[in-house]
PDB file of C-alpha atoms and ligand atoms in Angstrom:
ATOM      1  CA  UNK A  23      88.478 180.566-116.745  1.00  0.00           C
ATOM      2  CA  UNK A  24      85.144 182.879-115.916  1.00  0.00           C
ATOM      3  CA  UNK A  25      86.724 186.106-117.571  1.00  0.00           C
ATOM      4  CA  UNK A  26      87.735 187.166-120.895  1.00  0.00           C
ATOM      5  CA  UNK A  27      91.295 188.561-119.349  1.00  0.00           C
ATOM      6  CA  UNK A  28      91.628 185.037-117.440  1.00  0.00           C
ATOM      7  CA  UNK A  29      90.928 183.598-120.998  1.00  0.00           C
ATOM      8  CA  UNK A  30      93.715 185.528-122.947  1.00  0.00           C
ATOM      9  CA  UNK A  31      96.269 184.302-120.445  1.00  0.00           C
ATOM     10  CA  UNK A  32      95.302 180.851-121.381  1.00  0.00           C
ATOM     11  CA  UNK A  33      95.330 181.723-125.339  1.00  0.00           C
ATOM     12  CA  UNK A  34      98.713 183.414-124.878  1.00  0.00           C
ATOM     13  CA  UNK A  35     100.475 180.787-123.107  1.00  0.00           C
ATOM     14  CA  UNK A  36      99.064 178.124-125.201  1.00  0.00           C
ATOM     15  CA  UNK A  37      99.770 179.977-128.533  1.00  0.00           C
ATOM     16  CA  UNK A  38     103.499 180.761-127.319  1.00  0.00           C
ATOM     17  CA  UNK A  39     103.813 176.778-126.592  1.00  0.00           C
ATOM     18  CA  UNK A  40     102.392 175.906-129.809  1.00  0.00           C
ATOM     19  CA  UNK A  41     104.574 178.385-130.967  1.00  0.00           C
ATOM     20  CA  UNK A  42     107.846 176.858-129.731  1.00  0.00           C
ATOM     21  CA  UNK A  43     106.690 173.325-130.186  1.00  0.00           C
ATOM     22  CA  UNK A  44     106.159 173.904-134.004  1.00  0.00           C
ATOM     23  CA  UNK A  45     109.932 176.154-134.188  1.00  0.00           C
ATOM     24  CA  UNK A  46     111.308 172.820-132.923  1.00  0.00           C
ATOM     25  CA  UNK A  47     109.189 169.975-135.798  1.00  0.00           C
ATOM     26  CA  UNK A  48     111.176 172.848-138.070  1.00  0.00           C
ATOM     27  CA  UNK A  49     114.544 171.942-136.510  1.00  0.00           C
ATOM     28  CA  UNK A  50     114.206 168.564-135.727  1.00  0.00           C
ATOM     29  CA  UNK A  51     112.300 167.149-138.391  1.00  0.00           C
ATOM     30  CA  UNK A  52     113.838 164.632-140.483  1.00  0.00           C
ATOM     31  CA  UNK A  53     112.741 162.111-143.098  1.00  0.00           C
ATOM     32  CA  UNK A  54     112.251 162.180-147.077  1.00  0.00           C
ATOM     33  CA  UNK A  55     109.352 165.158-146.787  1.00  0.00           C
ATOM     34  CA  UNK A  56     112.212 167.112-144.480  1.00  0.00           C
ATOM     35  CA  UNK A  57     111.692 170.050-146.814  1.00  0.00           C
ATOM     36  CA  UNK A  58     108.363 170.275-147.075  1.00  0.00           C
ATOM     37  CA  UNK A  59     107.628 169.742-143.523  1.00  0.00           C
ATOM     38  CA  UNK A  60     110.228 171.724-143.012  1.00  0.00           C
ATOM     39  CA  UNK A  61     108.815 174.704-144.839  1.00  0.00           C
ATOM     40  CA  UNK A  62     105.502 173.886-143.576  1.00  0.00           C
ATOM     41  CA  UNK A  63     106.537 174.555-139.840  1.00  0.00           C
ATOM     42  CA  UNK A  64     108.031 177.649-140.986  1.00  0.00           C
ATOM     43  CA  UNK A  65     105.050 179.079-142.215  1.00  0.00           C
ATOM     44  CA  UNK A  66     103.419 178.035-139.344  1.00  0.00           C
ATOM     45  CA  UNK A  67     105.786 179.136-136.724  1.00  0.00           C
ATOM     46  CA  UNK A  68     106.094 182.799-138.286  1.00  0.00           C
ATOM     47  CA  UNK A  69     101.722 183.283-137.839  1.00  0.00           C
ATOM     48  CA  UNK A  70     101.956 181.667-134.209  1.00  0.00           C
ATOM     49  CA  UNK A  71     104.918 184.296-133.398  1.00  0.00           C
ATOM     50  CA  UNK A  72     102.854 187.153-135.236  1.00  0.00           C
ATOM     51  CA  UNK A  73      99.605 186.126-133.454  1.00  0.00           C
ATOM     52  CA  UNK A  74     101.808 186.159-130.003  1.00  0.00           C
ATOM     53  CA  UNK A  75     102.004 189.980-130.192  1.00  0.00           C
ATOM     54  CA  UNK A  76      98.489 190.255-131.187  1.00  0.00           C
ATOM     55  CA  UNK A  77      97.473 188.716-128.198  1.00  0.00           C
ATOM     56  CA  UNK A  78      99.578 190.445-125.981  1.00  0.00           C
ATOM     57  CA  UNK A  79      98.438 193.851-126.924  1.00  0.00           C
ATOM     58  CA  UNK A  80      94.809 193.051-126.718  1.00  0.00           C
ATOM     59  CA  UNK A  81      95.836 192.193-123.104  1.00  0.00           C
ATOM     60  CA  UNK A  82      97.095 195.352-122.622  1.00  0.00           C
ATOM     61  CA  UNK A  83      93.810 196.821-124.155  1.00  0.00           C
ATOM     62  CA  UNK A  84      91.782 195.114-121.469  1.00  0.00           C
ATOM     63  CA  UNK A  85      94.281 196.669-118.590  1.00  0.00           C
ATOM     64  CA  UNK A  86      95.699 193.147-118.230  1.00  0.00           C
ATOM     65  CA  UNK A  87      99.565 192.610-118.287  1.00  0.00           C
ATOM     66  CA  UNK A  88     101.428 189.823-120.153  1.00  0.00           C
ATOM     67  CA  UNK A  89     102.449 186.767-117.998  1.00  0.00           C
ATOM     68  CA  UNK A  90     106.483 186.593-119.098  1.00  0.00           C
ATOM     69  CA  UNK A  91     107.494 183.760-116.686  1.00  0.00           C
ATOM     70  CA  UNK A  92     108.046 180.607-119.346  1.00  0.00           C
ATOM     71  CA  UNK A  93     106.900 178.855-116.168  1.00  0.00           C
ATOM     72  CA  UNK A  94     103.426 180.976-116.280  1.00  0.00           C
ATOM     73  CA  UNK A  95     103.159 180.094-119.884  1.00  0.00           C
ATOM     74  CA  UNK A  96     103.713 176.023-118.962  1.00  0.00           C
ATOM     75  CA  UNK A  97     101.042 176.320-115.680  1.00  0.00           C
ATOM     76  CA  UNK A  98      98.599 178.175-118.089  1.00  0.00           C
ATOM     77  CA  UNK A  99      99.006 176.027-121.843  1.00  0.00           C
ATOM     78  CA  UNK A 100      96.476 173.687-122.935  1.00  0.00           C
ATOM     79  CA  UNK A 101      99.535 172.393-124.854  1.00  0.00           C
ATOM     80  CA  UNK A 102     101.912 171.203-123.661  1.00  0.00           C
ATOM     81  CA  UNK A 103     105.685 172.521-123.905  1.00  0.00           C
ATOM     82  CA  UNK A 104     106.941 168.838-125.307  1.00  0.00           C
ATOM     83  CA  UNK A 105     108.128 167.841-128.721  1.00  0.00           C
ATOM     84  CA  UNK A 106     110.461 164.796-129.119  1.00  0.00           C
ATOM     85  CA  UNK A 107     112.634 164.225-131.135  1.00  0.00           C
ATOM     86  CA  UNK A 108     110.566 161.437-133.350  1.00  0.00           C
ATOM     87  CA  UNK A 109     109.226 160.511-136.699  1.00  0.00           C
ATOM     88  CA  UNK A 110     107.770 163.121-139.078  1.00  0.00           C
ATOM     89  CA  UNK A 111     104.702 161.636-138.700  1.00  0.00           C
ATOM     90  CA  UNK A 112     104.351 161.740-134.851  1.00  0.00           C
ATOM     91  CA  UNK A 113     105.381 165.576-135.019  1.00  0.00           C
ATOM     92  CA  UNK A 114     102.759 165.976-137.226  1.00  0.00           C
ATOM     93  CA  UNK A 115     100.297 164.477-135.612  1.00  0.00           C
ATOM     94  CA  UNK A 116     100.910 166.083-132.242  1.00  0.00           C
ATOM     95  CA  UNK A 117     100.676 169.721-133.916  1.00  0.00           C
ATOM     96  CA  UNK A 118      96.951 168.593-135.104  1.00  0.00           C
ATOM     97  CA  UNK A 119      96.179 167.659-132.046  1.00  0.00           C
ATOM     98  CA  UNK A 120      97.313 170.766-130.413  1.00  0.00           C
ATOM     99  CA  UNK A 121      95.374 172.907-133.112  1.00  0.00           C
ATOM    100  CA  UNK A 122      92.636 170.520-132.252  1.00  0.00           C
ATOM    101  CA  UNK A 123      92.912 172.160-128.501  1.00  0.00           C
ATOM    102  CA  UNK A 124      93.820 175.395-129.471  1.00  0.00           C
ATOM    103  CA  UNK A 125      90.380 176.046-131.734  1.00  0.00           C
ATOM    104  CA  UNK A 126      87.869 174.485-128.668  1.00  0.00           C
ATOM    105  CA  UNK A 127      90.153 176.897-126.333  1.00  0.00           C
ATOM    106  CA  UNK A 128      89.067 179.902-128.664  1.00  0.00           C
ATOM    107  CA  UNK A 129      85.544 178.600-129.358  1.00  0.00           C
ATOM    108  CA  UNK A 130      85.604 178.622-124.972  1.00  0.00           C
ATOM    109  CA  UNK A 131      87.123 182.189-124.970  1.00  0.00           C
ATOM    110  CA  UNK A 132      84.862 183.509-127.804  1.00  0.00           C
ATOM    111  CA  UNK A 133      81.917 182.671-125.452  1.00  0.00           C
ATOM    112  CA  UNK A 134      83.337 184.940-122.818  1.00  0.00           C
ATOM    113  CA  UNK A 135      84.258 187.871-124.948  1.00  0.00           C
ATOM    114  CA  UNK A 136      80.463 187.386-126.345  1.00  0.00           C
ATOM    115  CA  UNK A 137      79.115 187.548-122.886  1.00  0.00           C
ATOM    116  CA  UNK A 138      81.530 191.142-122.162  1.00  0.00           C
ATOM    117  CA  UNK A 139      80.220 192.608-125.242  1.00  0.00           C
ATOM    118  CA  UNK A 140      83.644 192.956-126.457  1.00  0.00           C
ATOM    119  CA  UNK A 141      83.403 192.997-130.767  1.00  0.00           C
ATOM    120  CA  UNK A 142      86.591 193.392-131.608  1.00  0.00           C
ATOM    121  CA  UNK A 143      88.074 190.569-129.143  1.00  0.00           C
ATOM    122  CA  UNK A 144      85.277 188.537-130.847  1.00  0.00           C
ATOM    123  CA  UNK A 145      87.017 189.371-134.324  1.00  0.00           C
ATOM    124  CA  UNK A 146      90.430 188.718-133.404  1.00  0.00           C
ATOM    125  CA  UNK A 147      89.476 185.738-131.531  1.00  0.00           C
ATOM    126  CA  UNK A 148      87.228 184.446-134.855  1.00  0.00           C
ATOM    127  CA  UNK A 149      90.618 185.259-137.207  1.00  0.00           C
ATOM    128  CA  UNK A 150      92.456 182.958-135.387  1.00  0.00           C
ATOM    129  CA  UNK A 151      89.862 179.870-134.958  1.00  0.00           C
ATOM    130  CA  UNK A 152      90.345 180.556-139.053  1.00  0.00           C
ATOM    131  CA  UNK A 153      93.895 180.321-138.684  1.00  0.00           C
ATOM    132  CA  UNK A 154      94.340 177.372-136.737  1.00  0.00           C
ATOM    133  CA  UNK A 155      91.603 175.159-139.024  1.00  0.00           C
ATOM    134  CA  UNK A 156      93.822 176.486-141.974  1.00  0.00           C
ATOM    135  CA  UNK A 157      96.966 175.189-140.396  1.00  0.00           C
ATOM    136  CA  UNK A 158      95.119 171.951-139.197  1.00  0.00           C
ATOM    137  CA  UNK A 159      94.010 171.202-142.939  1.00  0.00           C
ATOM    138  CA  UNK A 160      97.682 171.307-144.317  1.00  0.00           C
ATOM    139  CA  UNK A 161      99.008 169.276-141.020  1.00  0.00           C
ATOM    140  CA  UNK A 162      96.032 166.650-141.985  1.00  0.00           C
ATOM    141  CA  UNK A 163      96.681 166.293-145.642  1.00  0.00           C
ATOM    142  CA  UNK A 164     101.007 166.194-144.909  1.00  0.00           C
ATOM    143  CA  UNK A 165     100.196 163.521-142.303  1.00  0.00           C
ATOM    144  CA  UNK A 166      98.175 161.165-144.767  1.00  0.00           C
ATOM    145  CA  UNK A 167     100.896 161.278-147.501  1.00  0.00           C
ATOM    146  CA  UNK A 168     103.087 160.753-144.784  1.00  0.00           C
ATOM    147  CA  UNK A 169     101.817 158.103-143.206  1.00  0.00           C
ATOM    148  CA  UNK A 170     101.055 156.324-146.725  1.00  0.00           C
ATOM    149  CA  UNK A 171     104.619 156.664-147.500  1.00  0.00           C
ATOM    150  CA  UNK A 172     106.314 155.448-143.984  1.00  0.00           C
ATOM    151  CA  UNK A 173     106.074 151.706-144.616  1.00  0.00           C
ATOM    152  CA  UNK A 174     107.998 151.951-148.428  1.00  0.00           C
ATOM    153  CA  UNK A 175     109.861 154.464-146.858  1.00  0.00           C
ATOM    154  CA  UNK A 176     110.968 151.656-143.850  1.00  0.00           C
ATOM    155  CA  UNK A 177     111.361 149.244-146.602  1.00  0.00           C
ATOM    156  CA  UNK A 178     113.733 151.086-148.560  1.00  0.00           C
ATOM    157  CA  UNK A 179     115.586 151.884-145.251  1.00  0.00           C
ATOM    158  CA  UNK A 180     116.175 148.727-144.746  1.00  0.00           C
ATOM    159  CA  UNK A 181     117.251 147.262-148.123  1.00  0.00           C
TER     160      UNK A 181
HETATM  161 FE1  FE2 B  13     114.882 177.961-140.074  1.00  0.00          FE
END
């Protein structure tokens, strides 16, 4: 990843796994906080769609075109295209650690739209390092009252 082009293709493969991986937690998740989390992924899921358009047409600003093979987006992702069906808590702690990999990703590709002189790639690119930290603080404070909860949650389960 040397350009700012070959650094969007990463972004917008990663953001469209992220994407999909946080549609499914708002399927699949289950649990006494299902509607929160539920909601939670929601709200997530519609910014990572939104922000999928916005990175496509800066693309097409730079003269680039849009991968559209799902198996582009998989080769490309620094997240990966997996979420199992598991505990609340493990979905939510694999969505902080893909925000985790999505904000050094943007901190890498802010560097290289720095280096092209490119402003307004730096401002989109800033917005959404600010977007993913917002999304990792609610995943962060969910998972501790999550995770605090799972063992009288077991219990009770098992009375
Ligand atoms: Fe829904």
């Amino acid at each position: 990843m040397h350009t700012l082009i070959q650094g969007y293709q990463v972004m917008i493969s990663s953001n469209f796994c992220l994407y999909h991986k946080t549609h499914c937690a708002h399927f699949n998740v289950t649990g006494m906080f299902f509607q929160s989390l539920h909601k939670l992924f929601k709200d997530q899921y519609e910014d990572l769609w939104a922000a999928h358009d916005e990175y496509g047409e800066n693309m097409r600003k730079l003269d680039a075109f849009v991968p559209c093979g799902f198996g582009d987006c998989t080769k490309h992702s620094v997240v990966d295209d997996c979420m199992p069906v598991t505990g609340a808590t493990d979905m939510v702690r694999r969505l902080l650690m893909d925000h985790d990999r999505m904000i050094a990703l943007l901190n890498r590709v802010f560097k290289l739209a720095e280096a092209e002189g490119k402003q307004d790639h730096m401002d989109f690119i800033a917005g959404r390092i600010s977007a993913h930290g917002k999304q990792r603080w609610m995943l962060k404070a969910s998972l501790e009252s999550v995770a605090q909860m799972q063992p009288q949650v077991d219990a009770v389960i098992k009375l």
